[in-house]
Coordinates of C-alpha atoms in Angstrom, one line a residue:
Chain A
M693 CA 115.0 95.0 93.2
D694 CA 111.9 94.2 91.3
W695 CA 111.2 92.0 88.3
D696 CA 111.7 93.7 84.9
D697 CA 110.9 93.1 81.3
A698 CA 113.9 90.8 80.8
D699 CA 112.5 88.5 83.6
V700 CA 109.1 88.6 81.9
R701 CA 110.6 87.6 78.5
A702 CA 112.5 84.7 80.2
V703 CA 109.3 83.4 81.8
L704 CA 107.5 83.8 78.5
Q705 CA 110.1 81.7 76.7
L706 CA 109.5 78.8 79.1
V707 CA 105.7 79.1 78.9
D708 CA 105.8 79.3 75.2
A709 CA 108.1 76.3 74.8
A710 CA 106.0 74.3 77.2
G711 CA 103.0 74.8 74.9
F712 CA 100.8 76.6 77.4
D713 CA 98.3 79.3 76.3
E714 CA 98.0 81.0 79.6
F715 CA 100.2 81.5 82.6
E716 CA 99.5 83.3 85.9
I717 CA 101.6 84.0 88.9
E718 CA 101.0 86.1 92.0
T719 CA 103.5 86.9 94.7
D720 CA 103.5 89.3 97.6
R721 CA 104.9 92.0 95.2
F722 CA 103.2 91.5 91.9
S723 CA 100.9 89.5 89.7
L724 CA 101.6 88.6 86.1
S725 CA 99.4 86.9 83.6
L726 CA 100.6 85.9 80.1
R727 CA 98.1 85.0 77.4
R728 CA 98.7 83.6 73.9
G729 CA 96.7 85.6 71.4
E730 CA 93.9 84.0 69.5
D731 CA 94.1 83.7 65.7
G732 CA 97.9 84.0 65.5
T733 CA 98.3 87.3 67.4
G734 CA 101.2 87.3 69.7
W735 CA 101.5 87.0 73.5
T736 CA 100.2 89.7 75.8
R737 CA 101.0 90.4 79.4
E738 CA 99.0 92.0 82.1
S739 CA 100.5 92.8 85.5
R740 CA 99.7 94.4 88.8
T741 CA 102.1 95.9 91.3
L742 CA 101.0 94.6 94.8
T743 CA 103.4 96.4 97.0
A744 CA 102.3 99.4 99.0
A745 CA 103.9 102.8 98.6
R746 CA 106.5 103.5 101.3
E747 CA 105.8 107.1 102.3
L748 CA 108.6 109.1 104.0
R749 CA 107.4 111.4 106.8
L750 CA 109.5 114.4 106.6
A751 CA 110.1 116.9 109.4
G752 CA 107.9 120.0 108.6
D753 CA 105.7 118.4 106.0
V754 CA 106.5 120.1 102.7
A755 CA 103.1 119.6 101.2
T756 CA 101.0 122.4 102.7
T757 CA 98.3 122.8 100.0
P758 CA 95.0 121.0 100.8
S759 CA 93.6 118.6 98.2
A760 CA 91.2 120.2 95.8
E761 CA 87.5 119.5 96.3
V762 CA 85.7 118.2 93.3
A763 CA 82.4 119.8 92.3
Q764 CA 80.0 117.0 91.6
P765 CA 77.4 116.9 88.8
A766 CA 73.9 118.1 89.3
G767 CA 74.6 120.8 91.9
E768 CA 71.3 121.8 93.5
S769 CA 72.4 125.2 94.8
M770 CA 69.3 126.8 93.4
P771 CA 65.7 126.0 94.3
A772 CA 63.9 123.8 91.8
A773 CA 61.3 126.5 91.1
V774 CA 64.0 128.8 89.8
T775 CA 66.1 126.2 88.0
S776 CA 63.0 124.9 86.1
Q777 CA 62.9 128.1 84.2
L778 CA 66.6 128.0 83.5
R779 CA 68.8 126.0 81.1
A780 CA 71.9 124.5 82.6
V781 CA 75.2 124.7 80.9
T782 CA 77.2 121.6 81.7
T783 CA 80.7 120.4 81.0
P784 CA 81.1 117.4 78.7
L785 CA 84.5 116.7 80.3
P786 CA 85.8 116.6 83.8
G787 CA 88.5 119.2 84.5
T788 CA 89.3 122.6 85.9
F789 CA 86.6 125.3 85.2
Y790 CA 87.9 128.7 84.1
R791 CA 85.8 131.8 83.5
S792 CA 88.4 133.7 81.5
P793 CA 90.6 132.8 78.5
K794 CA 93.8 133.5 80.5
P795 CA 94.7 134.6 84.1
G796 CA 93.9 138.3 84.6
A797 CA 91.8 138.6 81.4
P798 CA 88.1 139.6 81.6
P799 CA 85.7 136.7 82.0
F800 CA 84.0 135.3 78.9
V801 CA 80.6 136.2 80.4
E802 CA 79.1 137.8 83.5
V803 CA 75.7 137.4 85.0
G804 CA 73.4 139.3 82.6
T805 CA 75.5 138.8 79.5
R806 CA 73.4 137.9 76.4
V807 CA 74.6 134.8 74.7
T808 CA 73.8 132.8 71.5
P809 CA 74.3 129.0 71.2
D810 CA 77.8 129.6 69.8
T811 CA 79.0 131.9 72.5
V812 CA 82.0 130.6 74.4
V813 CA 81.1 131.0 78.1
A814 CA 84.0 129.2 79.8
I815 CA 86.9 126.8 79.3
V816 CA 87.5 123.5 81.0
E817 CA 91.1 122.3 81.2
T818 CA 91.3 118.5 80.9
M819 CA 94.5 116.6 80.4
K820 CA 96.4 119.8 79.7
L821 CA 94.0 120.8 76.9
M822 CA 91.7 123.8 77.0
N823 CA 88.2 122.9 75.9
S824 CA 85.7 125.6 75.1
V825 CA 82.3 125.4 76.7
Y826 CA 79.5 126.9 74.5
A827 CA 76.2 128.4 75.8
G828 CA 74.1 126.1 73.7
A829 CA 71.1 128.4 73.8
Y830 CA 69.9 131.9 73.3
G831 CA 69.4 133.9 76.4
R832 CA 71.1 135.7 79.4
I833 CA 73.5 134.3 81.9
A834 CA 71.4 133.9 85.1
A835 CA 73.9 132.5 87.6
F836 CA 77.2 130.6 88.0
A837 CA 77.1 127.3 89.8
V838 CA 80.8 126.9 90.5
A839 CA 83.6 129.3 91.2
D840 CA 86.5 130.1 88.8
G841 CA 89.3 127.5 89.1
T842 CA 87.1 124.7 90.5
L843 CA 87.7 121.1 89.6
V844 CA 84.5 119.9 88.1
A845 CA 83.3 116.3 87.4
Q846 CA 81.9 115.3 84.0
N847 CA 78.4 116.7 83.3
S848 CA 78.6 119.2 86.2
V849 CA 76.4 122.3 85.9
L850 CA 78.7 125.3 85.4
M851 CA 76.1 128.0 85.0
Q852 CA 72.4 128.7 84.3
I853 CA 71.0 130.5 81.3
E854 CA 67.6 132.3 81.3
P855 CA 66.4 131.4 77.8
G856 CA 65.3 134.1 75.5
A857 CA 64.3 134.5 71.9
A858 CA 67.0 134.5 69.1
G859 CA 66.3 138.2 68.4
D860 CA 67.1 139.1 72.1
A861 CA 70.7 138.1 71.7
Chain B
M804 CA 133.2 112.9 90.0
M805 CA 130.6 111.5 92.4
K806 CA 128.6 108.3 92.6
L807 CA 124.9 109.0 93.0
R808 CA 123.3 106.8 95.7
R809 CA 119.9 108.4 96.2
L810 CA 117.9 110.1 93.5
F811 CA 114.7 112.1 93.7
I812 CA 112.3 111.7 90.8
A813 CA 110.2 114.9 90.2
N814 CA 107.7 113.5 87.8
R815 CA 104.9 110.9 87.4
G816 CA 103.5 108.3 85.0
E817 CA 105.5 106.2 82.6
I818 CA 108.6 108.5 82.7
A819 CA 108.8 108.2 86.5
L820 CA 108.8 104.4 86.1
R821 CA 111.3 104.6 83.2
V822 CA 113.8 106.5 85.5
L823 CA 113.0 104.0 88.4
R824 CA 114.0 101.1 86.2
T825 CA 117.4 102.4 85.4
C826 CA 118.0 103.4 89.0
E827 CA 117.1 99.8 90.1
R828 CA 119.5 98.4 87.6
L829 CA 122.3 100.8 88.7
G830 CA 121.6 100.2 92.4
I831 CA 120.6 103.8 93.0
E832 CA 117.9 104.3 95.7
T833 CA 114.8 106.2 94.6
V834 CA 112.6 108.8 96.2
L835 CA 109.5 109.7 94.2
G836 CA 107.7 113.0 94.7
V837 CA 104.0 112.4 94.4
S838 CA 100.9 114.5 94.2
D839 CA 97.8 113.4 96.2
A840 CA 96.4 111.9 93.1
D841 CA 99.5 109.7 92.6
R842 CA 100.1 108.4 96.1
H843 CA 99.2 104.9 95.1
S844 CA 100.4 105.0 91.5
V845 CA 102.5 102.1 90.1
A846 CA 105.5 104.3 90.3
A847 CA 104.8 105.1 93.9
R848 CA 104.5 101.4 94.8
R849 CA 107.8 100.6 93.0
A850 CA 109.9 103.5 94.3
D851 CA 112.0 102.8 97.4
H852 CA 110.3 105.8 99.1
V853 CA 107.7 108.3 98.2
V854 CA 107.2 111.9 99.5
R855 CA 104.0 113.9 99.1
I856 CA 104.7 117.2 97.4
G857 CA 101.2 118.7 97.2
A858 CA 97.6 118.5 95.9
A859 CA 96.6 116.9 92.6
A860 CA 96.6 120.1 90.5
P861 CA 100.1 120.3 88.9
A862 CA 100.6 123.9 90.1
A863 CA 100.4 122.7 93.7
S864 CA 102.6 119.7 93.2
Y865 CA 104.7 118.8 90.1
L866 CA 105.1 122.5 89.2
N867 CA 105.8 123.6 92.8
I868 CA 109.5 124.3 92.7
D869 CA 109.9 125.1 96.4
A870 CA 108.0 122.0 97.6
I871 CA 110.0 119.7 95.3
A872 CA 113.4 121.1 96.1
A873 CA 112.6 121.1 99.9
A874 CA 111.2 117.5 99.6
A875 CA 114.3 116.3 97.7
R876 CA 116.6 117.8 100.2
A877 CA 114.7 116.6 103.3
A878 CA 114.6 113.1 101.8
G879 CA 118.4 113.1 101.6
A880 CA 118.6 112.8 97.8
Q881 CA 121.8 113.9 96.1
A882 CA 120.2 114.6 92.7
V883 CA 116.9 115.3 91.0
H884 CA 115.7 113.8 87.8
P885 CA 112.9 116.0 86.3
G886 CA 111.7 113.6 83.5
Y887 CA 109.9 115.5 80.7
G888 CA 107.3 118.2 80.9
F889 CA 106.5 119.9 84.3
L890 CA 109.8 121.5 85.5
A891 CA 112.2 119.6 83.3
E892 CA 113.2 122.7 81.3
K893 CA 112.7 125.4 83.9
A894 CA 115.9 127.2 84.6
A895 CA 114.5 128.4 87.9
F896 CA 114.0 124.8 89.0
A897 CA 117.5 123.8 88.0
A898 CA 118.8 126.8 89.9
A899 CA 116.7 126.0 93.0
C900 CA 118.1 122.4 93.0
E901 CA 121.7 123.7 92.8
A902 CA 121.0 126.2 95.6
A903 CA 119.7 123.4 97.7
G904 CA 122.9 121.4 97.1
L905 CA 121.2 119.0 94.7
V906 CA 122.5 117.9 91.3
F907 CA 119.9 118.7 88.6
I908 CA 120.0 116.0 86.0
G909 CA 119.9 118.1 82.9
P910 CA 121.6 121.1 81.4
T911 CA 122.9 124.1 83.4
P912 CA 120.3 126.9 84.2
A913 CA 122.1 129.1 81.7
Q914 CA 121.7 126.5 79.0
L915 CA 118.0 125.9 79.9
E916 CA 117.5 129.7 79.5
A917 CA 119.4 129.8 76.2
V918 CA 117.2 127.2 74.5
G919 CA 114.0 127.4 76.6
D920 CA 113.3 130.8 75.2
K921 CA 112.5 130.4 71.5
L922 CA 114.0 133.8 70.6
S923 CA 117.3 133.1 72.3
A924 CA 117.4 129.6 70.9
R925 CA 117.1 131.1 67.4
A926 CA 119.9 133.4 68.1
H927 CA 122.1 130.5 69.2
A928 CA 121.1 128.5 66.1
L929 CA 122.1 131.4 63.9
A930 CA 125.4 131.7 65.7
A931 CA 126.0 128.0 65.1
A932 CA 125.2 128.5 61.3
V933 CA 122.0 126.4 61.7
P934 CA 119.2 127.8 59.4
V935 CA 116.0 129.1 61.0
V936 CA 112.4 129.7 59.8
P937 CA 111.3 133.4 59.4
G938 CA 109.5 134.6 62.5
G939 CA 109.5 136.7 65.7
S940 CA 107.8 137.4 69.0
A941 CA 104.8 139.5 69.7
A942 CA 103.5 140.9 73.0
S943 CA 100.0 142.0 71.8
V944 CA 97.5 141.2 69.1
Q945 CA 98.5 144.5 67.3
E946 CA 102.2 143.5 67.3
A947 CA 101.3 140.0 66.2
A948 CA 99.1 141.3 63.3
A949 CA 102.0 143.6 62.1
L950 CA 104.5 140.8 62.3
A951 CA 102.0 138.3 60.6
T952 CA 101.7 140.6 57.6
K953 CA 105.5 140.5 57.2
I954 CA 105.8 136.7 57.7
G955 CA 102.7 135.9 55.6
Y956 CA 99.9 133.4 56.3
P957 CA 99.6 130.6 57.1
L958 CA 101.7 130.9 60.2
L959 CA 102.2 129.2 63.5
I960 CA 101.8 130.6 67.0
K961 CA 104.0 129.0 69.6
A962 CA 104.7 129.6 73.3
V963 CA 108.0 131.3 73.8
A964 CA 108.6 129.2 76.9
G965 CA 107.0 126.2 75.2
G966 CA 107.7 122.8 73.9
G967 CA 105.6 119.7 73.3
G968 CA 103.1 121.6 71.1
R969 CA 101.3 123.3 74.1
G970 CA 100.0 126.7 73.0
M971 CA 100.8 126.0 69.4
Q972 CA 98.3 126.9 66.7
R973 CA 98.1 127.3 63.0
V974 CA 96.5 130.5 61.8
D975 CA 95.4 130.9 58.2
S976 CA 94.1 134.5 58.1
R977 CA 94.0 137.8 59.9
A978 CA 90.4 137.1 60.9
D979 CA 91.5 134.1 63.1
L980 CA 94.5 135.8 64.6
E981 CA 93.0 137.4 67.7
R982 CA 91.1 134.3 69.0
A983 CA 94.1 132.1 68.3
I984 CA 96.4 134.4 70.2
D985 CA 94.1 134.5 73.2
R986 CA 93.9 130.7 73.3
S987 CA 97.7 130.2 72.8
M988 CA 98.4 132.6 75.6
A989 CA 96.0 130.8 77.9
E990 CA 97.5 127.4 77.1
A991 CA 101.0 128.8 77.4
Q992 CA 100.2 130.3 80.7
A993 CA 98.6 127.1 82.0
A994 CA 101.3 124.8 80.7
F995 CA 104.4 126.9 81.4
G996 CA 103.5 129.8 83.6
D997 CA 104.6 132.2 80.8
A998 CA 102.0 133.6 78.4
R999 CA 104.5 135.0 75.8
I1000 CA 104.0 133.9 72.2
Y1001 CA 106.0 133.7 69.1
L1002 CA 105.0 133.7 65.4
E1003 CA 106.6 131.7 62.7
H1004 CA 106.1 131.1 59.0
F1005 CA 104.3 127.7 58.5
V1006 CA 106.1 125.3 56.1
A1007 CA 103.2 123.5 54.5
A1008 CA 104.9 120.2 53.5
G1009 CA 107.5 119.6 56.1
R1010 CA 108.9 116.6 57.9
H1011 CA 109.6 116.8 61.6
I1012 CA 113.0 115.4 62.0
E1013 CA 115.0 115.7 65.2
V1014 CA 118.5 114.7 66.3
Q1015 CA 119.3 113.2 69.7
V1016 CA 122.4 114.8 71.2
L1017 CA 124.4 114.1 74.3
G1018 CA 127.0 116.4 75.8
D1019 CA 129.2 116.3 78.9
G1020 CA 129.7 120.1 79.1
E1021 CA 132.9 119.9 77.0
R1022 CA 132.0 118.0 73.9
S1023 CA 128.9 116.4 72.3
V1024 CA 127.9 113.4 70.2
H1025 CA 124.7 112.8 68.3
L1026 CA 122.7 109.5 68.3
G1027 CA 121.1 109.9 64.9
T1028 CA 117.7 111.1 63.7
R1029 CA 114.1 110.5 64.6
D1030 CA 111.1 111.2 62.4
C1031 CA 108.1 112.5 64.3
S1032 CA 106.0 113.7 61.4
I1033 CA 102.9 111.8 62.4
Q1034 CA 101.3 114.5 64.5
R1035 CA 97.9 115.8 65.3
R1036 CA 97.6 119.4 66.6
F1037 CA 101.4 119.4 67.0
Q1038 CA 101.2 116.4 69.4
K1039 CA 103.4 113.5 68.2
L1040 CA 101.6 110.2 67.8
I1041 CA 104.2 108.0 66.1
E1042 CA 107.9 108.4 66.1
E1043 CA 110.6 106.4 64.4
A1044 CA 114.4 106.1 64.3
P1045 CA 116.2 106.6 62.1
A1046 CA 114.3 108.9 59.9
A1047 CA 113.6 107.0 56.7
L1048 CA 114.1 108.1 53.1
L1049 CA 116.7 110.8 53.7
S1050 CA 119.6 111.2 51.3
T1051 CA 123.0 110.3 53.0
Q1052 CA 124.1 113.9 52.4
L1053 CA 120.9 115.5 53.9
R1054 CA 121.0 113.2 56.9
A1055 CA 124.7 114.1 57.6
D1056 CA 124.0 117.8 57.2
I1057 CA 121.1 117.7 59.7
E1058 CA 123.1 115.7 62.2
S1059 CA 126.1 117.9 62.0
A1060 CA 124.0 121.1 62.3
A1061 CA 122.5 119.7 65.5
L1062 CA 125.9 118.9 66.8
R1063 CA 127.1 122.4 65.9
L1064 CA 124.4 123.8 68.1
A1065 CA 125.2 121.5 71.0
D1066 CA 128.9 122.4 70.7
Q1067 CA 128.1 126.1 70.5
L1068 CA 126.2 125.8 73.8
R1069 CA 128.9 123.5 75.3
Y1070 CA 125.8 121.4 76.1
R1071 CA 125.6 119.3 79.2
G1072 CA 123.2 116.3 79.3
L1073 CA 120.6 114.8 76.9
G1074 CA 118.9 117.1 74.4
T1075 CA 117.0 117.0 71.1
V1076 CA 117.4 119.4 68.2
E1077 CA 114.2 119.6 66.2
M1078 CA 114.3 120.4 62.5
L1079 CA 111.7 121.0 59.9
V1080 CA 112.7 119.5 56.6
D1081 CA 111.0 121.0 53.6
S1082 CA 110.3 118.0 51.4
A1083 CA 110.0 120.0 48.3
S1084 CA 113.4 121.6 48.5
D1085 CA 115.4 119.3 50.9
R1086 CA 116.2 122.4 52.9
F1087 CA 115.9 122.2 56.7
Y1088 CA 115.3 124.7 59.4
F1089 CA 115.9 124.7 63.2
L1090 CA 112.6 124.5 65.1
E1091 CA 113.7 124.3 68.7
M1092 CA 115.9 122.4 71.1
N1093 CA 114.4 120.3 73.9
A1094 CA 116.7 120.3 76.9
R1095 CA 115.5 117.0 78.5
I1096 CA 114.8 113.4 77.8
Q1097 CA 112.0 113.1 75.2
V1098 CA 108.9 110.9 75.3
E1099 CA 110.2 109.2 72.2
H1100 CA 113.7 108.4 73.5
P1101 CA 113.1 104.6 73.4
V1102 CA 113.3 104.5 69.6
T1103 CA 116.9 105.9 69.8
E1104 CA 117.7 103.4 72.6
A1105 CA 116.5 100.6 70.3
I1106 CA 118.9 101.5 67.5
S1107 CA 121.8 102.6 69.6
G1108 CA 121.7 99.9 72.3
L1109 CA 122.1 102.7 75.0
D1110 CA 120.2 103.4 78.1
L1111 CA 119.7 107.2 77.8
V1112 CA 118.7 107.6 81.4
E1113 CA 121.9 106.0 82.4
E1114 CA 123.8 108.3 80.2
Q1115 CA 122.0 111.3 81.8
I1116 CA 123.0 110.0 85.2
R1117 CA 126.6 109.5 84.2
V1118 CA 126.9 113.1 82.9
A1119 CA 125.3 114.3 86.1
E1120 CA 127.9 112.4 88.1
G1121 CA 130.5 114.5 86.3
R1122 CA 131.8 111.7 84.0
P1123 CA 133.1 112.6 80.5
L1124 CA 131.5 111.0 77.5
R1125 CA 132.6 107.4 76.8
W1126 CA 132.9 107.6 73.1
R1127 CA 133.9 109.6 70.0
Q1128 CA 131.3 110.1 67.4
S1129 CA 133.0 107.4 65.2
D1130 CA 132.6 104.8 68.0
L1131 CA 128.8 105.1 67.8
H1132 CA 126.9 102.7 65.5
L1133 CA 123.2 102.7 64.9
E1134 CA 121.5 99.5 63.8
G1135 CA 118.1 98.5 62.7
H1136 CA 114.9 100.4 62.9
A1137 CA 112.4 101.3 65.7
I1138 CA 108.9 102.8 65.8
E1139 CA 107.0 104.1 68.8
C1140 CA 103.2 104.5 69.0
R1141 CA 101.8 106.7 71.7
I1142 CA 98.7 105.2 73.2
N1143 CA 96.7 108.1 74.6
A1144 CA 93.4 108.2 76.6
E1145 CA 91.6 110.0 73.8
D1146 CA 88.7 109.0 71.6
P1147 CA 89.9 109.1 68.0
T1148 CA 86.4 108.7 66.8
R1149 CA 85.2 111.8 68.6
D1150 CA 87.8 114.4 67.6
F1151 CA 90.3 113.0 70.2
R1152 CA 88.2 114.0 73.2
P1153 CA 90.2 113.2 76.4
S1154 CA 88.9 110.1 78.1
P1155 CA 89.6 110.1 81.8
G1156 CA 88.4 107.1 83.8
T1157 CA 89.5 103.8 85.3
V1158 CA 91.6 101.2 83.4
E1159 CA 89.8 97.9 83.5
R1160 CA 92.1 95.8 81.3
A1161 CA 95.6 96.4 80.2
R1162 CA 96.8 93.5 78.1
L1163 CA 99.9 94.6 76.3
P1164 CA 102.1 92.8 73.8
V1165 CA 105.2 91.1 74.9
G1166 CA 107.9 89.3 72.9
A1167 CA 111.1 89.8 70.9
G1168 CA 111.7 93.4 69.7
I1169 CA 108.7 94.7 71.7
R1170 CA 108.9 97.1 74.5
V1171 CA 106.0 98.8 76.3
D1172 CA 106.6 101.7 78.7
T1173 CA 103.5 102.3 80.7
H1174 CA 102.2 103.2 84.1
I1175 CA 98.8 101.6 83.7
E1176 CA 97.5 98.4 85.2
P1177 CA 93.9 97.2 85.8
G1178 CA 92.5 99.6 88.3
T1179 CA 94.7 102.6 87.4
E1180 CA 92.8 105.8 87.5
I1181 CA 93.4 108.2 84.6
T1182 CA 92.6 111.7 86.1
P1183 CA 91.9 114.9 84.3
F1184 CA 94.9 116.6 85.9
Y1185 CA 97.7 115.2 83.8
D1186 CA 98.4 114.4 80.2
S1187 CA 96.6 111.6 78.4
L1188 CA 99.6 109.3 77.7
L1189 CA 98.7 105.7 78.7
A1190 CA 101.5 103.7 77.2
K1191 CA 104.2 103.8 74.6
L1192 CA 104.5 100.7 72.4
I1193 CA 108.0 100.5 70.9
V1194 CA 108.8 97.9 68.3
S1195 CA 112.2 97.3 66.7
G1196 CA 113.5 95.1 63.9
T1197 CA 116.4 94.7 61.4
D1198 CA 114.8 97.2 59.0
R1199 CA 111.7 99.3 58.6
A1200 CA 109.7 96.7 56.8
A1201 CA 110.3 94.0 59.4
T1202 CA 109.6 96.6 62.1
L1203 CA 106.2 97.5 60.5
D1204 CA 105.3 93.8 60.3
R1205 CA 106.1 93.3 64.0
L1206 CA 104.3 96.5 65.0
R1207 CA 101.1 95.4 63.2
G1208 CA 101.1 92.2 65.2
A1209 CA 101.8 94.0 68.5
L1210 CA 99.0 96.5 67.9
A1211 CA 96.6 93.6 67.1
A1212 CA 97.4 92.1 70.5
C1213 CA 96.8 95.3 72.5
D1214 CA 93.7 95.2 74.6
I1215 CA 93.1 98.2 76.8
R1216 CA 89.6 98.7 78.3
G1217 CA 87.9 101.2 80.6
V1218 CA 89.2 104.3 78.8
E1219 CA 88.9 105.2 75.2
N1220 CA 92.3 105.1 73.6
T1221 CA 94.2 105.5 70.3
V1222 CA 95.1 101.8 69.6
S1223 CA 92.6 101.5 66.8
L1224 CA 93.9 104.7 65.3
H1225 CA 97.4 103.3 65.2
R1226 CA 96.2 100.2 63.5
A1227 CA 94.5 102.3 60.9
I1228 CA 97.5 104.5 60.3
L1229 CA 99.7 101.4 59.9
A1230 CA 97.3 100.1 57.2
T1231 CA 97.8 103.2 55.0
P1232 CA 100.1 102.9 52.0
E1233 CA 101.5 106.3 52.7
F1234 CA 102.8 105.4 56.2
A1235 CA 104.0 102.0 54.9
A1236 CA 106.0 103.8 52.2
G1237 CA 107.5 106.2 54.7
G1238 CA 108.7 109.8 54.6
V1239 CA 105.3 111.5 55.0
T1240 CA 105.1 115.1 56.0
T1241 CA 103.2 116.6 59.0
A1242 CA 100.3 117.3 56.6
F1243 CA 99.6 113.6 56.1
L1244 CA 97.8 112.8 59.4
P1245 CA 95.4 115.8 59.5
E1246 CA 94.5 115.2 55.8
W1247 CA 94.0 111.5 56.3
L1248 CA 91.9 112.1 59.4
E1249 CA 89.7 114.5 57.5
R1250 CA 89.2 112.0 54.6
R1251 CA 88.5 109.2 57.1
H1252 CA 86.1 111.4 59.1
G1253 CA 84.3 112.4 55.9
A1254 CA 84.0 108.7 54.8
A1255 CA 82.7 107.8 58.3
A1256 CA 80.0 110.5 58.0
V1257 CA 78.9 109.1 54.6
L1258 CA 78.7 105.6 56.0
R1259 CA 76.4 106.8 58.8

């Protein structure tokens, strides 16, 4: 049995009545700090749970899927000489990179597809929301830096665009 | 009737902790299924036992029916609590639990199918004499276009298998239809594993009012209304109970309509019947029924004095309801603010990261349901909910006063969050007056955004 909100309120009453502005306690299982707000705002609490998780080892481990690897920003899969000509499309948010609007649908773009700055080239799913990724430049898709369905970190390079003139698009 | 001794929690975040707390109080041992990303979460450290169910991505873990049913069974649990979201309303999951000899804490698989599919839910609503909004389903853009012409723009696209606003979009003209459909289908597929969509006439000035129901499979009671009209992109931000500024007659009509639907289904467990109330005409329409515990259940707990997770467990143990409708009395007022890891100043961009500070208000009439502590990592895999601040008082005015103080005290750092937005909404005369429609927040945000741009 752990401490609960009623316990915290009981402690708070004591501390408040005693005229303290701050109270901190730490045990093997939790830490709790209570602070009286400045300029008349009420009390706040901040707590940490200090126990460790007790993992059950089950016969025939049910979790068979490996952990996803996270693609890190600034992938250097292409030689600098090549990339210097190219413009990188990066993701403003971490999440899962998808090349098509829905499973089974054709990809937004392929290598060679001509794009304008407003062309949607991918989606990145973050916190259950689908965020469109725009090309951001005129040109042609030169290469993809990560595979469909990859977990990508913030500012990761998703693909490269070979820049072209506006009229080319 | 059975007494549950060991319960498996198939969820994460604040709702996993919420279920844990009731289990601790009732002396029920807990086993928490965790993804690799959640092995050291607060819930994992508070549960009696944890079991790894898969990788961080929801499809590999919290949506993995076989892994969860197998883990619950191997861990010796008698029942599974699904929380909300993930598998909570999946009939296949409820059936898999039953097949594994586990009690699924929720409605029967048949009831989940009946209300989980928007079209079937409408049919049940009609059968229970509950009014519905004009609409229908579409399997392709062509079909959708034809249907849209009949319904008229603006309209709403929803996921047939949906709930919680995922896959939902407003469409104002034929030109926007195709893109909106693609996007809705993608979100519906990602969130529910089912890309089917559904079109519905958009009621411009509606209030989102819902009724909490509880059934034991034989009969049902309702626990009053909640108003969830403060929404952005169909995500609820602020909820309150009871709904303010409803005539006694309209409130009674809405509550009895919800109860008729629950009775028609011979509903088992906790559920919510969502209605759209047209402010102009005082008419109301059935939107959907959510066959699970809701994020906003604490406001109902605050005015009813009940522990709704305990009631879920009692029904799952096969106990009949303890009261008649006339035994139930609702008292006072309660408001919940959802504090999300989103940046309200940058179009609500999600803000994953590490929580550095989590000072949250404490005191009389204040409740905070949260899974965050200093050091908690907010990953991109799951939803953005950080904490729910629930404040209650004797009436709405007293509750608003208390809520302003509680919001002023909130100090969360490390991730962008919506605390400042809640403070600003509380400061508007419209919200203070009560009874706003779902149009209020988007319009107010646009005005505010415009004003901010001018200041810059």
